[in-house]
Coordinates of C-alpha atoms in Angstrom, one line a residue:
Chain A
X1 CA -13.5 -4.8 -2.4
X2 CA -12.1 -1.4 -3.5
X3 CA -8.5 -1.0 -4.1
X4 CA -8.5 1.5 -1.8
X5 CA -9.4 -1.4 0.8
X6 CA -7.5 -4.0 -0.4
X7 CA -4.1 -2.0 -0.4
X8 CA -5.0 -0.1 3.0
X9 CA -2.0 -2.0 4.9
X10 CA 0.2 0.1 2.4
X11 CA -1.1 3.0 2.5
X12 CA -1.2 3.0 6.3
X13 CA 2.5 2.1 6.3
X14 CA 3.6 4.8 4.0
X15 CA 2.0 6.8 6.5
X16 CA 3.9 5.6 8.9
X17 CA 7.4 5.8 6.9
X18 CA 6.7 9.0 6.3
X19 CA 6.2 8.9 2.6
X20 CA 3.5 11.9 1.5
X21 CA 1.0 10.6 -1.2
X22 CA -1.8 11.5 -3.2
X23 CA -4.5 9.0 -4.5
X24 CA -6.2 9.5 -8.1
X25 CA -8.6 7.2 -10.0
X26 CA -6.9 5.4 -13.3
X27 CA -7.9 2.8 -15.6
X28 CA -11.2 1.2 -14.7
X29 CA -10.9 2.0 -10.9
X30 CA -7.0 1.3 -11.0
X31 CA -5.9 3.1 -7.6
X32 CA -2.7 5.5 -8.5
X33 CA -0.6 6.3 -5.7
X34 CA 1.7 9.2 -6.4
X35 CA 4.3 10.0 -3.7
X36 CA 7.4 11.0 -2.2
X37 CA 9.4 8.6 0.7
X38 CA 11.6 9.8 2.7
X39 CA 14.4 7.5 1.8
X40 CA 15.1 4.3 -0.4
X41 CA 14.4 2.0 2.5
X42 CA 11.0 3.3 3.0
X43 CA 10.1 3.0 -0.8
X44 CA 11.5 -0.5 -0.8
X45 CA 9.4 -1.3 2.3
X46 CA 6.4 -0.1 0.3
X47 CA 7.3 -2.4 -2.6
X48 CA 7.5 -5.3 -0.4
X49 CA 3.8 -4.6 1.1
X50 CA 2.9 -4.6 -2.7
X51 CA 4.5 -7.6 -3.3
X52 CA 2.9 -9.4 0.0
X53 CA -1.0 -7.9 -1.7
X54 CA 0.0 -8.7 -5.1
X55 CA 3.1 -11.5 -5.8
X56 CA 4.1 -10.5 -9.4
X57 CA 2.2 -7.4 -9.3
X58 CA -0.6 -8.6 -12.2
X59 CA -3.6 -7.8 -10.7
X60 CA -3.3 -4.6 -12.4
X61 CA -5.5 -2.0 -9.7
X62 CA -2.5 -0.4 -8.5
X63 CA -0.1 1.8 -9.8
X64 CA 2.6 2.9 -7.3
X65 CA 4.6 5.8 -8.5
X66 CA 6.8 6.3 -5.4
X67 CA 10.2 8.7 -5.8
X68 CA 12.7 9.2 -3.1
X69 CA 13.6 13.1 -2.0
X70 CA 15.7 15.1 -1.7
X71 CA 19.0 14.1 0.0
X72 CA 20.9 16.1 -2.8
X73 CA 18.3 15.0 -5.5
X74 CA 18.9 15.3 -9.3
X75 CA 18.9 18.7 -8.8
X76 CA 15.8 19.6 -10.7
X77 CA 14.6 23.1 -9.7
X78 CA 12.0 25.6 -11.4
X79 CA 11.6 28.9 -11.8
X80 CA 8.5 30.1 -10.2
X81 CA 6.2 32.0 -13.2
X82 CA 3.5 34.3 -12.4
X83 CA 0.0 32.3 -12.1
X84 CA 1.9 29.0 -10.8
X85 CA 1.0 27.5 -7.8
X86 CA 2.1 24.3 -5.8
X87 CA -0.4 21.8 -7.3
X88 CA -0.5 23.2 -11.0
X89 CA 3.7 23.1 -10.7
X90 CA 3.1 19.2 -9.0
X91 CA 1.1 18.3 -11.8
X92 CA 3.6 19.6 -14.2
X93 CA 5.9 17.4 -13.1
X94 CA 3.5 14.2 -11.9
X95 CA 4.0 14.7 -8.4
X96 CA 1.7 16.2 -5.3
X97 CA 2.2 19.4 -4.3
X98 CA 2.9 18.8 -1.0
X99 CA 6.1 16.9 -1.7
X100 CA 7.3 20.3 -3.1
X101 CA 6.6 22.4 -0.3
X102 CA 8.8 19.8 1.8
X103 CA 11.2 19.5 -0.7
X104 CA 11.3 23.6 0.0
X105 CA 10.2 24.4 3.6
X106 CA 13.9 26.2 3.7
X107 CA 12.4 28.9 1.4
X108 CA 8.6 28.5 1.7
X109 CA 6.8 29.7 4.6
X110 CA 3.5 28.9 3.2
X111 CA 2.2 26.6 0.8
X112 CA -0.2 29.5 -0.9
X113 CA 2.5 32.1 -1.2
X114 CA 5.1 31.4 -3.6
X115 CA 6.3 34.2 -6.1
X116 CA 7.6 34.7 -10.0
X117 CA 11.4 34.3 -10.0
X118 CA 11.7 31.8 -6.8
X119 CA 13.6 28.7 -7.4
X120 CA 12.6 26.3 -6.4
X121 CA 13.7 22.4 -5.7
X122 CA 11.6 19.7 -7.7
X123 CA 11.9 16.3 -5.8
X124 CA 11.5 14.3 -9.0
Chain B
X1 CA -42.9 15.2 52.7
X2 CA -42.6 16.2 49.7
X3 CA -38.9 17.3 50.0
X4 CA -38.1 14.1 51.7
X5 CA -39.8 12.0 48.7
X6 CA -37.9 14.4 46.3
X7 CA -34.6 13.8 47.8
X8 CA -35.0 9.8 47.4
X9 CA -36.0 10.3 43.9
X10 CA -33.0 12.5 43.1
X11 CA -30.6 9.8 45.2
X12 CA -32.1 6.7 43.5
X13 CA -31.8 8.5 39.8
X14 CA -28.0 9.8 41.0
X15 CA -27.4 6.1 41.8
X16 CA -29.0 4.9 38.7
X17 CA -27.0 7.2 36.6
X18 CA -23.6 5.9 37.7
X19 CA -24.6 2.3 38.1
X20 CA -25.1 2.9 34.2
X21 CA -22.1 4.8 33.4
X22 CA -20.9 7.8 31.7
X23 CA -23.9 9.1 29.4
X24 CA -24.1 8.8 25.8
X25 CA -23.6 12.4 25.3
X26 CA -20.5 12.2 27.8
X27 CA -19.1 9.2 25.7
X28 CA -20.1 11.4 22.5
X29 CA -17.8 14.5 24.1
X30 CA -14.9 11.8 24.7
X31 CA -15.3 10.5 21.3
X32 CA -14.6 13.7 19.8
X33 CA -12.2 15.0 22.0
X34 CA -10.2 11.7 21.1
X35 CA -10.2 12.0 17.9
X36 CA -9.5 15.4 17.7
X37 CA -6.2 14.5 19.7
X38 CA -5.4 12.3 16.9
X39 CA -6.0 15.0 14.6
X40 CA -9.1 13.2 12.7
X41 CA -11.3 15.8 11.1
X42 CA -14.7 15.2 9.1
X43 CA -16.0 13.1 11.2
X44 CA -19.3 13.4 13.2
X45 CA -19.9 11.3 16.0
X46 CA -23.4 9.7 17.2
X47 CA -24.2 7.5 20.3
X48 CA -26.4 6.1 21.2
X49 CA -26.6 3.1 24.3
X50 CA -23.0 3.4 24.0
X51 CA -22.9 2.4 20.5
X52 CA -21.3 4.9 18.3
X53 CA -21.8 5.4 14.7
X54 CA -19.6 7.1 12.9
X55 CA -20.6 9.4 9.4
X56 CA -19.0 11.7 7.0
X57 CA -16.5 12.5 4.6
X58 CA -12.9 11.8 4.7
X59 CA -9.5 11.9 2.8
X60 CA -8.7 8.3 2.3
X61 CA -8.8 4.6 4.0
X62 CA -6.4 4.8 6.4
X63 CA -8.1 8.0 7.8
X64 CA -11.5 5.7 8.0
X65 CA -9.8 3.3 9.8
X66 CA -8.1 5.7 12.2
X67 CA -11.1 7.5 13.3
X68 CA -12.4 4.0 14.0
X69 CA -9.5 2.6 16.1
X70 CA -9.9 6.5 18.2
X71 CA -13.3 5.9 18.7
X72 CA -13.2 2.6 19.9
X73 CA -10.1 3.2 22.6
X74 CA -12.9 5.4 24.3
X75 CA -13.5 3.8 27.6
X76 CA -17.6 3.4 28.0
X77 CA -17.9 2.8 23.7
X78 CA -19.4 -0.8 23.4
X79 CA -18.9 -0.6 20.0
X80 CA -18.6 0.8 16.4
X81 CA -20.6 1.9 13.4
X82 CA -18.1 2.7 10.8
X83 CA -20.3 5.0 7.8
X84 CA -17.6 7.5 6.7
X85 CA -17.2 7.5 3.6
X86 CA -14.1 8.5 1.4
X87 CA -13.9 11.1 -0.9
X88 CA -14.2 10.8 -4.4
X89 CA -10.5 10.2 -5.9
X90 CA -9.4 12.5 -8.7
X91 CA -8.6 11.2 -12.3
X92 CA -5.5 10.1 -12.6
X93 CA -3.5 12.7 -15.6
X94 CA -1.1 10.7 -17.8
X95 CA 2.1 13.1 -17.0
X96 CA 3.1 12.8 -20.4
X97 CA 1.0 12.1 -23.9
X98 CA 1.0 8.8 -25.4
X99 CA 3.8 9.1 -27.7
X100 CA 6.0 10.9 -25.5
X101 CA 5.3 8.3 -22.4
X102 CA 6.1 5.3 -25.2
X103 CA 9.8 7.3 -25.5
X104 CA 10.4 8.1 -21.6
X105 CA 9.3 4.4 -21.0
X106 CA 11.4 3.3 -23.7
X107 CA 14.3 5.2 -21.7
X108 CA 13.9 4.3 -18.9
X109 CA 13.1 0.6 -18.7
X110 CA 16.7 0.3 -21.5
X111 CA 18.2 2.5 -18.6
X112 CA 17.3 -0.2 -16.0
X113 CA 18.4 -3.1 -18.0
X114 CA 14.6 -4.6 -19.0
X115 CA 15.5 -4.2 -22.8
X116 CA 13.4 -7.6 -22.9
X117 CA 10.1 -5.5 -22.2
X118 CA 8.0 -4.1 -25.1
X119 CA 5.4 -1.4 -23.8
X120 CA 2.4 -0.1 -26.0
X121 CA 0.7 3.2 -24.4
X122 CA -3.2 4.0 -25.2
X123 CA -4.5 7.0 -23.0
X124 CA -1.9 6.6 -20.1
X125 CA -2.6 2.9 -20.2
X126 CA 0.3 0.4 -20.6
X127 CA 0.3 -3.1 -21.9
X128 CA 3.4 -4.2 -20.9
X129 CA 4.6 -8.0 -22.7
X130 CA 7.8 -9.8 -23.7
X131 CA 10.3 -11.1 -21.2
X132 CA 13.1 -9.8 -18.2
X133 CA 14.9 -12.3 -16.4
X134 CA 13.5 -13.1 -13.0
X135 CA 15.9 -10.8 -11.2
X136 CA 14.9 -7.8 -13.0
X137 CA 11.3 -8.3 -12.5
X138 CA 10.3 -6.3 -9.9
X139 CA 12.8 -3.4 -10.9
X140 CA 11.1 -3.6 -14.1
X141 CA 7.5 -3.1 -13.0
X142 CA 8.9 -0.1 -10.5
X143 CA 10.1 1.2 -13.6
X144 CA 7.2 1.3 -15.4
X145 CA 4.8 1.5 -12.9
X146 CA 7.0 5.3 -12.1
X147 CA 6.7 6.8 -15.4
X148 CA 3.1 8.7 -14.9
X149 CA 0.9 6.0 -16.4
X150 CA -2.6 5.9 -15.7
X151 CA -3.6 2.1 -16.0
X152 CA -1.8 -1.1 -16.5
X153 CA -1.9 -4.4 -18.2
X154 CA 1.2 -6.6 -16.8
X155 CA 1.7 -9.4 -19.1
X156 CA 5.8 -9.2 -18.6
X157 CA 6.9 -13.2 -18.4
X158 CA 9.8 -13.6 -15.7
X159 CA 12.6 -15.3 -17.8
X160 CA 16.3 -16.4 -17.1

């Protein structure tokens, strides 16, 4: 059984908490979930499922890298250089591109159109 | 005569047509319209005696199993052939190199009070060993498991 299988209860409920995600291939098939939930109750809800799959979390094929935006945030924010794009800034920082255009929907008005100088909010 | 023998031909298939149902390629038309309510794309749809089958490429699990589940809530489909496929996952980038994930873990698991857990990073990949007490546990694996590693090896004892 794939990762991807065995951990599908958790990926469908961040889809239904509302937590974005990418998946990526680690460590001898290790599945790596990399996402953004809405709040710290949907995270922790994620964590549970985990637990439920995986009591003590040793079977070692999933990492789950899950932040929680915005709502105020650290306050990270980057200056948008000329060449960057959504993804290539995501990866700078280990997180998907798409939880940066929703960090930044209040500026963005398309995911492919971002310019040097913008500021933008990093949801890290 | 001929038109009358015509007619009971074209009755009896008429009959024999909804006696059997909606067709397969009416059941095919459904399938797709249902899934493209549910927003599922990548997916071709195939039926045959009310049996569909199901190929193509998509995003992840969940979306395998969604386009499933649509499928199947179309009144006339007897049943399933799940084929899709998902796509190939990226490789997973460590978001920092070795040395400097060793530090940020470092950091971070002393921030969250798992001083008791020694890390060693090769590639992205963590072996994780010494002891946290039991109530720090699973804050300690979040901890490390958030840093932007690629692969882990969990050996962490739960102490007092």
């Amino acid at each position: 059984m794939s990762a991807q299988e065995k951990y599908q209860t958790l990926l469908e409920l961040a889809n239904q908490n509302g937590t974005t995600y990418e998946l990526s291939e680690g460590d001898n098939g290790t599945l790596v979930v990399t996402g953004v939930a809405p709040s710290e109750e949907a995270k922790t809800q994620l964590w549970d499922e985990y637990e439920r799959l995986d009591p003590e979390f040793r079977s070692n094929d999933l990492i789950l890298n899950i932040s929680v935006g915005q709502a105020g945030g650290s306050g990270t924010t980057y200056t948008v250089e000329s060449g960057d794009s959504l993804s290539k800034i995501g990866k700078h920082y280990g997180i998907a591109w798409k939880s940066i255009w929703d960090a930044n929907r209040d500026i963005l008005n398309d995911p492919d159109k971002i310019y040097p100088g913008q500021v933008l909010k990093i949801p890290v | 005569m001929k038109i009358k023998v015509l007619t009971v031909f074209t009755l009896a298939l008429a009959l024999f047509l909804s006696a059997c149902g909606k067709s397969d390629a009416d059941l095919a038309k459904a399938a797709n319209d249902k899934l493209a309510a549910d927003k599922v794309t990548g997916v071709t749809v195939a039926v045959k005696d009310g049996v569909a089958t199901l190929t193509g490429e998509v995003g992840d699990i969940t979306v395998k199993n969604k386009a499933e589940a649509s499928v199947k809530s179309v009144e006339g489909i007897k049943s399933v052939t799940n084929n899709l496929t998902t796509k190939p996952l990226p490789v997973a980038t460590p978001s920092a190199p070795d040395p400097a994930l060793t530090a940020k873990l470092n950091d971070a698991l002393k921030a969250a009070g798992c001083s008791g857990a020694a890390v060693a990073v090769s590639n992205g990949k963590v072996t994780v060993t010494g002891e946290v007490p039991a109530a720090k546990y699973v804050t300690c694996v979040q901890t490390i498991q958030q840093a932007g590693i690629t692969g882990i090896d969990n050996q962490l004892k739960k102490g007092k």
